[in-house]
Amino acid sequence: MPATLREVAERAGVSVRTVSNVVNDFPQVAPDTRAKVQRALDELGYQPNAVARTLRRGRSGLIALVLPELDVPYFAELTRAVIEQAAAAGYTVVVDQTDGDPVRERELVMRGSRAAMFDGLIFNPLALGDADLRDRPSSTPVVLLGERVVQGGLDHIMVDNVGAAELATRHLIALGRQRIAAIGDQSDESRQTGRLRTQGYQNALRAAGVEVVPELIRPTEFFHRADGAAAMADLLALPDPPDAVFCYNDLLALGALRTILSRGLRVPEDIALVGFDDIEDGRYSTPSLTTIRPDKTQIAKHAVQLLLNRLDGDQSAPAEVPADYDLVVRESTTGISTY
Amino acid sequence: MPATLREVAERAGVSVRTVSNVVNDFPQVAPDTRAKVQRALDELGYQPNAVARTLRRGRSGLIALVLPELDVPYFAELTRAVIEQAAAAGYTVVVDQTDGDPVRERELVMRGSRAAMFDGLIFNPLALGDADLRDRPSSTPVVLLGERVVQGGLDHIMVDNVGAAELATRHLIALGRQRIAAIGDQSDESRQTGRLRTQGYQNALRAAGVEVVPELIRPTEFFHRADGAAAMADLLALPDPPDAVFCYNDLLALGALRTILSRGLRVPEDIALVGFDDIEDGRYSTPSLTTIRPDKTQIAKHAVQLLLNRLDGDQSAPAEVPADYDLVVRESTTGISTY
């Protein structure tokens, strides 16, 4: 049986009202008294009532961050940023990964029961699409990240993938590269990121009068190092290999880099590389990676703010908020300066 | 006002008992009926009662995983393993990062109020020590990871850091290296990991009759790439630089690698490198990293199992469970084979 407030009060030698003040985090309790009560609460295992307190308040103080893969550095870095922004607003972030599994995404986001533990959700879907989210029955506010959903009727923070891919590709064109490959295409309708980045890549080539060569556009199943390494091996096996590659994320680029260097080829002399995400790994690789840097802090800040607005009763139309990005030029396109 | 079971039952056109069965996840409900009830629950915003259900059961189904830094790949990879093991046992993992801040560690682990939301905690402390945890008032079961606490009176899963560091150092000695440096020493009492690995490093040198040179043992504040890069620059500035370095984790090694290569030196010809953790980054760097590989899956499995045992009423003495490890030899010590 869980302890009652009265039992805690007796143990601590204080009034029930004082225990209640501590439980509800009211400020008018002396630190000594608070410590004494907290100790009694803990000793008596006041567990269920912590949950009950949440119930009374109608808020849990928890934001769920639902991401495909925590061990993908982009998501790990984004998670850090979200935790920091949420903490500043007094919220604890609960992180869960879906591996892009539609069943798991649905369970975590769509169903009322689990979602009900959280005041709000920040969700980067890989499997669920517009139609799924339009049918979402729960009333917990959701902010979407990523490109999977374009018309979900929910607040959404996104990077202009077409524009960013154009910027990356234009950089390679400006360096005089003629046979520019792309790694990470995803023709699958459900994978918007790859599709949009291919579109930007092709836009840039066409604008510069460079031919789009289908065999230079390599699809990958995931955006992991292993996918980049394998795709690069395929490109090197072509009769006429590329002299530059735009990889749709840094992990793909780091995998491709590994393949190129292990063949005794040089980056950027033989093949220039551009990535996407600006993860720390790419800043310390040799050569360091030229990459598109989305503003992760800004993404996190907007996401938390949009949730808080909805919790405060904001009923305005769902917002589409663009996140800033820029191109960070490093050694993988401009060469290594040894010192 | 939250909806009642009766309101949900009316909306769904079923009995209150059926709604109750769905809410409690009892199996004897037809899928169609369950879907209908779930929809009604969601539409009516049955939020607080999801929390109330947890209260009735006395379990939340949540395990908290409290780690110093989610964007450190070792912890990200460990998190994935814990989530997988917990999911197999029907538990959801809530991840939180402390940045090793003692206030935050205390808040997340020691205080009853937040801890009470979780059925159990898996905690890798950086700041809290033995004394703190012995005084821990809450009754929620805790499993410790890492080396910070050695006599905490709690279940504990740890890698034999002295033995693993000896193994790494012996490998460099066996390759004929004579001036073997170490990066990551932490003389600070609160940083056991660095201290233990230095001990193993020194043991191996002494056992082989190699002199221990204090200037070759470099302390670092953190175990990040930037720390490794800076420490390596210091080592290269010595009148007699090392011909090998044992770095206390892979991030330090990747930072050191960056510094070495940017000076035009070769790994392993000029300087051999060994890391610790076997993170994916080190498998794709060029050269790939020789490293100590702790069995992360085993660590996760043990941690979840120990928690479940305690939840099932296991009252036996706290367990000290050693995790397996081995040395993975790659190019940073044996050379790059280009093909």
XYZ file of C-alpha atoms in Angstrom:
678
model
C 0.000 0.000 0.000
C 1.340 3.418 -0.889
C 1.919 5.834 1.984
C -0.609 8.585 2.611
C 0.222 12.249 3.137
C -0.721 11.758 6.803
C 1.794 8.948 7.285
C 4.490 11.035 5.660
C 3.560 13.992 7.885
C 3.829 11.829 11.006
C 7.194 10.423 9.971
C 8.544 13.903 9.213
C 6.968 15.497 12.277
C 5.237 18.193 10.238
C 1.670 19.018 9.238
C -0.126 17.394 6.330
C -0.315 20.821 4.717
C 3.474 21.103 4.799
C 3.857 17.689 3.158
C 1.364 18.761 0.541
C 3.340 21.953 -0.068
C 6.500 19.927 -0.625
C 4.787 17.425 -2.887
C 3.419 20.259 -4.993
C 6.760 22.087 -5.099
C 5.250 25.182 -3.504
C 7.975 27.649 -2.534
C 6.858 28.551 1.019
C 8.736 25.695 2.725
C 12.055 26.163 4.545
C 14.902 24.139 2.993
C 15.434 22.113 6.199
C 11.774 21.225 6.400
C 11.646 20.398 2.734
C 14.613 18.026 3.122
C 12.999 16.338 6.121
C 9.724 15.846 4.258
C 11.461 14.665 1.105
C 13.306 12.078 3.177
C 10.069 10.841 4.730
C 8.425 10.715 1.294
C 11.301 8.647 -0.013
C 11.524 6.346 2.985
C 7.845 5.576 2.825
C 7.997 5.008 -0.899
C 5.589 7.786 -1.828
C 5.775 6.507 -5.400
C 2.228 6.374 -6.763
C 1.426 9.786 -5.437
C 4.120 11.351 -7.562
C 2.083 10.069 -10.456
C -1.095 11.239 -8.773
C 0.386 14.697 -8.429
C 0.928 14.806 -12.163
C -2.688 13.810 -12.551
C -3.879 16.605 -10.284
C -1.871 19.158 -12.190
C -2.988 17.840 -15.539
C 0.579 18.040 -16.820
C 3.400 15.550 -16.591
C 6.289 17.935 -17.270
C 7.440 15.409 -19.863
C 8.035 15.942 -23.565
C 8.557 12.860 -25.695
C 11.171 13.089 -28.424
C 10.558 10.280 -30.894
C 13.379 9.751 -33.372
C 14.351 7.028 -35.801
C 17.827 6.258 -34.457
C 19.590 7.601 -31.384
C 22.965 6.249 -32.427
C 22.939 8.249 -35.645
C 25.024 11.270 -34.617
C 22.723 13.834 -36.230
C 19.875 12.626 -34.021
C 22.120 12.350 -30.946
C 23.253 15.956 -31.430
C 19.683 17.094 -32.058
C 18.588 15.245 -28.895
C 21.147 17.132 -26.838
C 19.824 20.410 -28.238
C 16.187 19.496 -27.510
C 17.023 18.394 -23.950
C 18.788 21.723 -23.343
C 15.950 23.806 -24.762
C 13.300 21.839 -22.879
C 15.234 22.003 -19.609
C 15.376 25.774 -19.944
C 11.573 25.713 -20.064
C 11.325 23.345 -17.083
C 10.533 20.223 -19.072
C 12.121 16.789 -18.997
C 12.615 15.065 -22.330
C 11.891 11.393 -22.731
C 13.676 9.974 -25.720
C 12.512 7.020 -27.733
C 13.729 5.519 -30.958
C 11.522 3.870 -33.539
C 14.041 2.547 -36.066
C 11.504 3.858 -38.562
C 9.307 0.851 -37.772
C 5.708 1.850 -38.659
C 4.242 -0.288 -35.844
C 6.498 1.315 -33.279
C 5.942 4.834 -34.659
C 2.217 4.286 -34.483
C 2.403 2.910 -30.953
C 4.491 5.805 -29.707
C 2.728 8.638 -31.437
C -0.736 7.697 -32.561
C -2.165 5.696 -29.707
C -3.646 7.574 -26.843
C -2.388 5.432 -23.989
C 1.358 6.005 -24.195
C 1.088 9.470 -25.692
C -1.063 10.436 -22.724
C 1.935 10.282 -20.400
C 3.444 13.271 -22.161
C 2.439 16.886 -22.434
C 3.701 17.000 -25.994
C 5.596 15.110 -28.668
C 8.439 16.091 -30.956
C 8.391 13.488 -33.673
C 10.621 12.752 -36.631
C 8.703 10.114 -38.581
C 10.229 7.754 -41.102
C 7.278 5.481 -41.775
C 4.069 7.299 -40.914
C 2.835 9.652 -43.593
C 0.415 12.498 -44.135
C -2.674 10.305 -44.155
C -1.690 8.524 -40.930
C -1.105 11.737 -39.067
C -4.246 13.415 -40.339
C -6.176 10.562 -38.703
C -4.317 10.989 -35.453
C -6.933 10.775 -32.734
C -5.045 11.934 -29.646
C -5.139 15.564 -28.613
C -1.544 15.751 -27.321
C 0.253 18.470 -29.320
C 2.843 17.245 -31.812
C 5.660 19.055 -33.601
C 7.070 17.280 -36.631
C 10.688 17.255 -37.746
C 12.097 15.964 -41.010
C 10.625 15.595 -44.458
C 8.431 12.540 -44.245
C 5.235 14.504 -43.819
C 4.525 17.532 -45.944
C 0.838 18.217 -45.278
C 0.207 16.676 -41.906
C -1.814 19.520 -40.467
C 0.675 19.782 -37.599
C 3.416 22.208 -36.633
C 6.473 21.295 -38.659
C 10.099 22.367 -38.670
C 12.028 21.538 -41.771
C 15.175 22.256 -43.693
C 14.844 23.303 -47.343
C 16.366 20.092 -48.679
C 16.155 21.071 -52.315
C 17.893 24.387 -51.691
C 20.546 22.852 -49.444
C 21.321 20.097 -51.975
C 21.603 22.720 -54.718
C 24.065 24.665 -52.575
C 26.223 21.578 -51.972
C 26.219 20.615 -55.634
C 26.928 24.159 -56.864
C 30.022 24.146 -54.613
C 31.363 21.048 -56.414
C 30.545 22.562 -59.810
C 32.341 25.779 -58.832
C 35.450 23.717 -58.070
C 35.433 22.612 -61.697
C 34.253 19.044 -61.109
C 32.541 17.530 -64.131
C 31.411 14.073 -63.070
C 29.534 14.679 -59.868
C 27.872 11.681 -58.275
C 25.179 11.574 -55.580
C 24.833 8.951 -52.827
C 21.594 8.496 -50.881
C 18.828 8.693 -53.468
C 15.553 7.157 -52.363
C 12.957 6.860 -55.070
C 10.586 5.221 -52.569
C 7.710 7.652 -51.988
C 8.058 7.173 -48.237
C 11.608 8.503 -48.175
C 11.273 12.160 -48.908
C 14.738 13.191 -47.776
C 16.597 11.316 -50.495
C 14.095 12.313 -53.154
C 14.298 16.025 -52.297
C 18.091 16.062 -52.160
C 18.293 14.347 -55.544
C 15.975 17.030 -56.890
C 18.276 19.781 -55.610
C 21.338 18.000 -56.981
C 19.736 17.707 -60.414
C 18.545 21.336 -60.339
C 22.103 22.533 -59.733
C 23.583 20.383 -62.469
C 20.970 21.483 -65.005
C 21.347 25.146 -64.072
C 25.078 24.838 -64.761
C 24.563 22.939 -68.013
C 26.107 19.753 -66.581
C 24.557 16.526 -67.832
C 22.564 14.452 -65.313
C 23.954 10.905 -65.573
C 21.593 8.341 -64.020
C 24.368 5.839 -63.198
C 26.009 8.498 -60.972
C 22.925 8.725 -58.727
C 23.177 5.876 -56.222
C 20.274 4.859 -54.019
C 20.928 3.544 -50.511
C 18.625 1.717 -48.143
C 19.801 3.630 -45.053
C 21.950 6.691 -44.418
C 24.654 4.775 -42.515
C 28.416 4.550 -43.000
C 28.122 1.047 -44.452
C 25.693 2.272 -47.145
C 28.068 5.057 -48.169
C 31.043 2.693 -48.304
C 29.167 0.216 -50.518
C 27.746 2.880 -52.850
C 31.195 4.403 -53.291
C 32.624 0.990 -54.198
C 29.954 0.731 -56.909
C 30.835 4.192 -58.231
C 34.547 3.331 -58.346
C 33.697 0.197 -60.327
C 32.193 2.293 -63.149
C 34.242 2.545 -66.363
C 34.309 6.305 -65.803
C 34.211 6.968 -62.030
C 33.141 10.332 -60.585
C 35.520 13.163 -59.631
C 33.168 14.413 -56.891
C 30.359 13.034 -54.743
C 27.548 14.760 -52.895
C 26.521 12.429 -50.042
C 23.085 13.005 -48.521
C 24.460 12.843 -45.001
C 27.832 12.875 -43.266
C 27.697 9.195 -42.323
C 27.347 8.269 -45.999
C 30.264 10.605 -46.772
C 32.431 9.072 -44.035
C 31.689 5.609 -45.415
C 32.510 6.788 -48.947
C 35.706 8.431 -47.667
C 36.802 5.152 -46.115
C 36.307 3.345 -49.450
C 38.162 6.000 -51.450
C 41.162 6.181 -49.106
C 41.406 2.402 -48.760
C 41.837 2.218 -52.568
C 44.796 4.574 -52.338
C 42.883 7.423 -53.960
C 43.030 10.970 -52.586
C 40.321 13.317 -51.322
C 39.820 15.934 -52.727
C 42.536 15.578 -55.406
C 40.946 12.534 -57.058
C 37.446 12.794 -55.657
C 35.926 15.728 -53.760
C 33.285 14.958 -51.126
C 30.423 16.945 -49.607
C 28.216 15.648 -46.782
C 25.112 16.891 -44.971
C 24.393 17.392 -41.214
C 27.710 18.722 -39.840
C 28.154 15.992 -37.244
C 31.273 16.158 -35.104
C 32.794 13.067 -36.747
C 33.172 14.973 -39.992
C 35.051 17.786 -38.296
C 37.721 15.358 -37.083
C 38.044 13.050 -40.091
C 41.101 13.435 -42.305
C 40.330 15.127 -44.591
C 37.663 16.981 -42.639
C 34.265 17.012 -44.342
C 32.739 19.857 -46.265
C 29.076 19.695 -45.338
C 25.666 21.341 -45.116
C 25.104 22.535 -41.545
C 21.446 22.680 -40.467
C 21.026 24.879 -37.383
C 20.218 22.155 -34.836
C 19.936 24.561 -31.922
C 17.378 26.573 -33.832
C 15.422 23.439 -34.760
C 15.313 22.390 -31.096
C 14.339 25.862 -29.932
C 11.500 26.178 -32.436
C 10.227 22.674 -31.661
C 10.042 23.249 -27.909
C 8.532 26.714 -28.349
C 5.821 25.497 -30.697
C 4.854 22.772 -28.211
C 4.724 25.240 -25.347
C 2.552 27.570 -27.396
C 0.070 24.773 -28.072
C 0.053 23.806 -24.384
C -0.729 27.432 -23.600
C -3.779 27.177 -25.798
C -2.480 28.550 -29.105
C -5.168 27.584 -31.639
C -3.661 29.187 -34.726
C -3.107 27.256 -37.951
C -0.215 24.763 -37.969
C 3.110 26.463 -38.660
C 5.670 25.427 -41.264
C 8.931 26.755 -39.832
C 12.049 26.650 -42.001
C 15.369 26.001 -40.239
C 18.505 27.829 -41.284
C 21.410 26.035 -42.913
C 24.716 26.902 -44.505
C 27.614 25.272 -46.322
C 30.737 24.646 -44.246
C 33.728 24.302 -46.542
C 36.480 22.006 -45.237
C 39.308 19.840 -46.539
C 37.275 17.231 -48.408
C 36.671 19.773 -51.157
C 39.464 22.323 -50.777
C 42.360 20.137 -49.718
C 44.342 19.393 -46.605
C 46.677 22.010 -45.263
C 49.382 20.206 -43.306
C 51.262 22.470 -40.978
C -12.444 17.557 -17.079
C -11.093 14.174 -18.064
C -13.531 11.683 -19.525
C -14.847 8.862 -17.359
C -14.961 5.203 -18.326
C -18.728 5.580 -18.618
C -18.459 8.409 -21.139
C -15.993 6.378 -23.157
C -18.287 3.350 -23.014
C -21.228 5.428 -24.276
C -19.183 6.909 -27.108
C -17.936 3.462 -28.157
C -21.303 1.757 -27.650
C -19.871 -0.903 -25.355
C -20.047 -1.744 -21.654
C -17.946 -0.038 -19.017
C -16.348 -3.417 -18.311
C -15.199 -3.674 -21.917
C -13.631 -0.211 -21.751
C -11.917 -1.225 -18.531
C -10.603 -4.366 -20.210
C -9.113 -2.314 -23.043
C -7.616 0.235 -20.675
C -5.960 -2.539 -18.718
C -4.741 -4.313 -21.851
C -6.610 -7.485 -20.941
C -6.575 -9.920 -23.859
C -10.275 -10.950 -23.930
C -11.392 -8.134 -26.242
C -12.028 -8.616 -29.966
C -9.700 -6.503 -32.159
C -12.631 -4.587 -33.690
C -14.030 -3.736 -30.293
C -10.608 -2.794 -28.986
C -10.092 -0.407 -31.911
C -13.515 1.147 -31.360
C -12.834 1.665 -27.655
C -9.329 2.990 -28.285
C -10.759 5.522 -30.690
C -13.319 6.655 -28.133
C -10.603 6.880 -25.471
C -8.496 9.017 -27.767
C -11.355 11.225 -28.960
C -12.428 11.956 -25.414
C -8.869 12.625 -24.344
C -8.697 9.876 -21.752
C -5.297 11.313 -20.731
C -5.224 11.429 -16.914
C -6.594 7.941 -16.602
C -3.667 6.481 -18.508
C -1.608 7.812 -15.646
C -4.198 6.532 -13.175
C -3.934 3.083 -14.706
C -0.226 3.086 -14.024
C -1.060 4.030 -10.471
C -3.504 1.143 -10.085
C -0.972 -1.327 -11.397
C 1.792 0.087 -9.252
C 4.144 -0.007 -12.243
C 4.782 2.534 -14.944
C 6.398 0.203 -17.485
C 9.171 2.790 -17.698
C 12.880 2.321 -17.063
C 14.999 5.445 -16.820
C 18.430 5.313 -18.406
C 20.503 8.151 -16.973
C 23.764 8.769 -18.827
C 26.317 11.556 -18.906
C 26.174 12.359 -22.633
C 23.884 11.028 -25.292
C 25.946 12.438 -28.134
C 29.014 10.477 -27.070
C 28.787 7.495 -29.428
C 29.603 4.902 -26.752
C 26.566 6.018 -24.777
C 24.406 6.290 -27.899
C 25.287 2.723 -28.857
C 24.724 1.524 -25.292
C 21.353 3.310 -25.292
C 20.287 1.441 -28.403
C 21.240 -1.844 -26.727
C 19.340 -1.008 -23.521
C 16.232 0.050 -25.467
C 16.304 -3.231 -27.370
C 16.752 -5.373 -24.262
C 14.070 -3.470 -22.342
C 11.613 -3.652 -25.243
C 12.061 -7.414 -25.311
C 10.926 -7.403 -21.673
C 7.959 -5.113 -22.399
C 9.534 -1.977 -20.958
C 9.908 1.481 -22.422
C 13.194 3.274 -21.784
C 13.254 6.936 -20.918
C 16.633 8.446 -21.619
C 18.087 11.405 -19.808
C 21.502 12.976 -19.885
C 23.199 14.623 -16.923
C 26.370 16.032 -18.482
C 27.941 14.709 -15.278
C 26.401 17.650 -13.400
C 26.066 16.597 -9.741
C 22.902 18.641 -9.257
C 21.257 17.034 -12.235
C 22.444 13.552 -11.293
C 21.024 14.023 -7.827
C 17.752 15.358 -9.135
C 17.296 12.482 -11.559
C 18.417 9.639 -9.365
C 18.331 10.526 -5.706
C 15.130 12.475 -5.276
C 11.986 10.495 -4.872
C 9.680 12.635 -6.941
C 11.109 12.125 -10.425
C 12.496 8.687 -9.742
C 9.022 7.626 -8.665
C 7.793 7.814 -12.252
C 10.007 4.884 -13.153
C 9.994 1.250 -12.140
C 13.767 1.223 -12.179
C 16.873 3.187 -13.081
C 19.990 2.300 -15.030
C 22.491 4.950 -14.066
C 26.002 5.770 -15.182
C 27.171 8.400 -12.676
C 29.995 10.830 -13.273
C 29.618 13.053 -10.235
C 27.783 11.153 -7.512
C 29.971 8.795 -5.519
C 29.753 5.931 -3.071
C 28.725 8.062 -0.122
C 25.968 9.808 -2.080
C 24.455 6.580 -3.297
C 24.658 4.849 0.065
C 22.452 7.645 1.385
C 20.012 7.208 -1.429
C 16.564 7.346 0.152
C 14.291 6.159 -2.651
C 13.333 2.508 -2.942
C 13.289 2.376 -6.754
C 15.816 -0.260 -7.852
C 18.988 1.043 -9.484
C 21.637 -0.682 -11.580
C 24.924 1.168 -11.901
C 27.155 1.279 -14.953
C 30.685 2.643 -15.183
C 33.445 3.016 -12.645
C 32.480 6.052 -10.620
C 31.054 4.027 -7.770
C 32.915 1.021 -6.422
C 31.087 0.241 -3.178
C 27.657 1.731 -3.698
C 25.687 -1.172 -2.269
C 23.808 -1.432 -5.576
C 23.842 -3.824 -8.505
C 26.727 -2.846 -10.724
C 27.937 -3.839 -14.161
C 31.493 -2.911 -14.945
C 34.338 -3.574 -17.311
C 37.691 -4.568 -15.798
C 39.394 -1.312 -16.739
C 42.786 -2.237 -15.367
C 42.841 -5.535 -17.248
C 41.545 -3.974 -20.476
C 44.135 -1.177 -20.336
C 46.868 -3.749 -19.759
C 45.694 -5.676 -22.799
C 45.768 -2.553 -24.990
C 49.212 -1.531 -23.778
C 50.664 -5.048 -24.115
C 49.565 -5.009 -27.758
C 51.627 -1.864 -28.386
C 54.621 -3.341 -26.525
C 54.348 -6.534 -28.585
C 54.597 -4.417 -31.745
C 57.998 -3.240 -30.523
C 56.973 0.281 -29.535
C 59.232 1.794 -26.901
C 57.795 5.217 -26.154
C 54.168 4.529 -25.450
C 52.055 7.482 -24.339
C 48.633 7.493 -22.681
C 45.857 10.060 -23.230
C 42.944 10.442 -20.808
C 44.496 10.221 -17.343
C 42.342 11.676 -14.581
C 44.047 11.969 -11.251
C 40.905 13.531 -9.803
C 39.456 11.019 -7.326
C 36.028 11.477 -8.867
C 37.159 10.207 -12.257
C 37.806 6.531 -11.745
C 37.877 5.554 -15.406
C 41.006 7.512 -16.236
C 42.722 6.490 -13.027
C 42.063 2.778 -13.546
C 43.175 2.809 -17.180
C 46.403 4.577 -16.240
C 46.960 1.873 -13.646
C 46.564 -0.866 -16.274
C 48.819 1.007 -18.694
C 51.534 1.315 -16.040
C 51.151 -2.320 -15.005
C 51.754 -3.461 -18.574
C 54.803 -1.241 -19.034
C 56.365 -2.363 -15.758
C 55.676 -6.029 -16.467
C 57.550 -5.644 -19.771
C 60.406 -3.691 -18.189
C 59.491 -0.512 -20.074
C 60.100 2.698 -18.162
C 57.029 4.690 -17.080
C 57.639 8.279 -18.255
C 55.354 10.777 -16.490
C 55.446 13.310 -19.349
C 53.948 10.666 -21.650
C 50.825 10.342 -19.493
C 48.465 13.156 -20.509
C 45.423 14.100 -18.484
C 42.285 15.360 -20.238
C 39.266 17.094 -18.816
C 36.782 15.183 -20.962
C 36.936 12.159 -23.242
C 35.992 14.089 -26.378
C 37.688 14.377 -29.773
C 38.879 17.895 -28.980
C 40.655 16.677 -25.831
C 42.453 13.949 -27.753
C 43.497 16.361 -30.491
C 44.930 18.836 -27.962
C 46.722 16.201 -25.884
C 48.293 14.750 -29.017
C 49.556 18.194 -30.047
C 51.224 18.439 -26.614
C 52.838 15.026 -27.068
C 54.138 15.957 -30.525
C 55.692 19.094 -29.017
C 57.898 16.996 -26.718
C 61.604 16.839 -27.594
C 61.172 13.090 -27.901
C 57.594 12.366 -29.062
C 55.959 8.955 -28.563
C 55.876 6.151 -31.139
C 52.559 4.823 -29.832
C 49.566 6.126 -27.879
C 46.927 4.316 -25.862
C 43.872 6.574 -25.779
C 41.299 5.896 -23.051
C 38.439 6.044 -25.495
C 37.898 6.058 -29.249
C 36.895 9.728 -29.387
C 40.240 10.709 -27.851
C 41.947 8.426 -30.368
C 40.054 9.963 -33.296
C 41.043 13.435 -32.094
C 44.669 12.313 -31.730
C 44.549 10.718 -35.184
C 43.378 13.985 -36.684
C 46.323 15.845 -35.106
C 48.881 13.251 -36.235
C 47.653 13.103 -39.839
C 47.351 16.866 -40.122
C 51.080 17.102 -39.282
C 51.872 14.819 -42.191
C 52.838 11.943 -39.898
C 51.660 8.396 -40.543
C 49.618 5.975 -38.418
C 50.840 3.389 -37.522
C 54.266 3.819 -39.195
C 55.231 6.858 -37.106
C 52.756 6.503 -34.260
C 50.531 3.509 -33.486
C 47.140 4.185 -31.863
C 44.821 2.125 -29.686
C 41.404 3.334 -28.507
C 38.702 2.011 -26.185
C 34.916 1.444 -26.745
C 34.743 0.158 -30.341
C 32.371 2.850 -31.575
C 31.373 2.721 -35.221
C 33.366 5.873 -36.065
C 36.591 3.996 -35.398
C 35.678 1.212 -37.787
C 35.347 3.683 -40.657
C 38.245 6.030 -39.958
C 41.358 5.741 -42.116
C 43.304 4.061 -40.656
C 40.610 2.128 -38.810
C 41.106 2.049 -35.041
C 42.488 -0.790 -33.002
C 40.401 -0.717 -29.848
C 39.099 -2.426 -26.726
C 35.572 -3.674 -27.374
C 33.357 -3.906 -24.280
C 30.363 -6.158 -24.920
C 27.636 -3.492 -24.964
C 24.833 -5.935 -25.692
C 25.838 -7.979 -22.663
C 26.018 -4.872 -20.470
C 22.507 -3.872 -21.553
C 21.156 -7.382 -21.072
C 22.584 -7.721 -17.565
C 21.381 -4.259 -16.571
C 17.784 -4.888 -17.635
C 17.768 -8.380 -16.122
C 19.081 -7.175 -12.755
C 16.366 -4.505 -12.616
C 13.650 -7.006 -13.472
C 14.940 -9.359 -10.775
C 14.703 -6.609 -8.186
C 11.201 -5.688 -9.361
C 10.266 -9.345 -8.935
C 11.345 -9.118 -5.325
C 14.920 -10.406 -5.471
C 16.405 -9.440 -2.093
C 19.857 -10.981 -2.532
C 23.056 -8.995 -1.989
C 23.965 -6.427 -4.673
C 25.720 -8.061 -7.624
C 29.002 -6.924 -9.188
C 28.733 -8.234 -12.732
C 31.799 -8.031 -14.967
C 31.209 -7.352 -18.666
C 33.285 -9.111 -21.309
C 35.722 -7.236 -23.494
C 38.326 -8.023 -26.110
C 40.965 -6.288 -28.221
C 40.011 -5.645 -31.837
C 43.155 -5.196 -33.906
C 42.788 -2.884 -36.896
C 44.888 -0.650 -39.117
C 45.936 1.963 -36.548
C 48.397 -0.557 -35.108
C 49.005 -3.064 -37.904
C 48.909 -0.842 -40.966
C 46.615 -0.112 -43.848
C 46.174 -2.687 -46.539
C 45.174 -0.871 -49.711
C 43.664 -3.139 -52.318
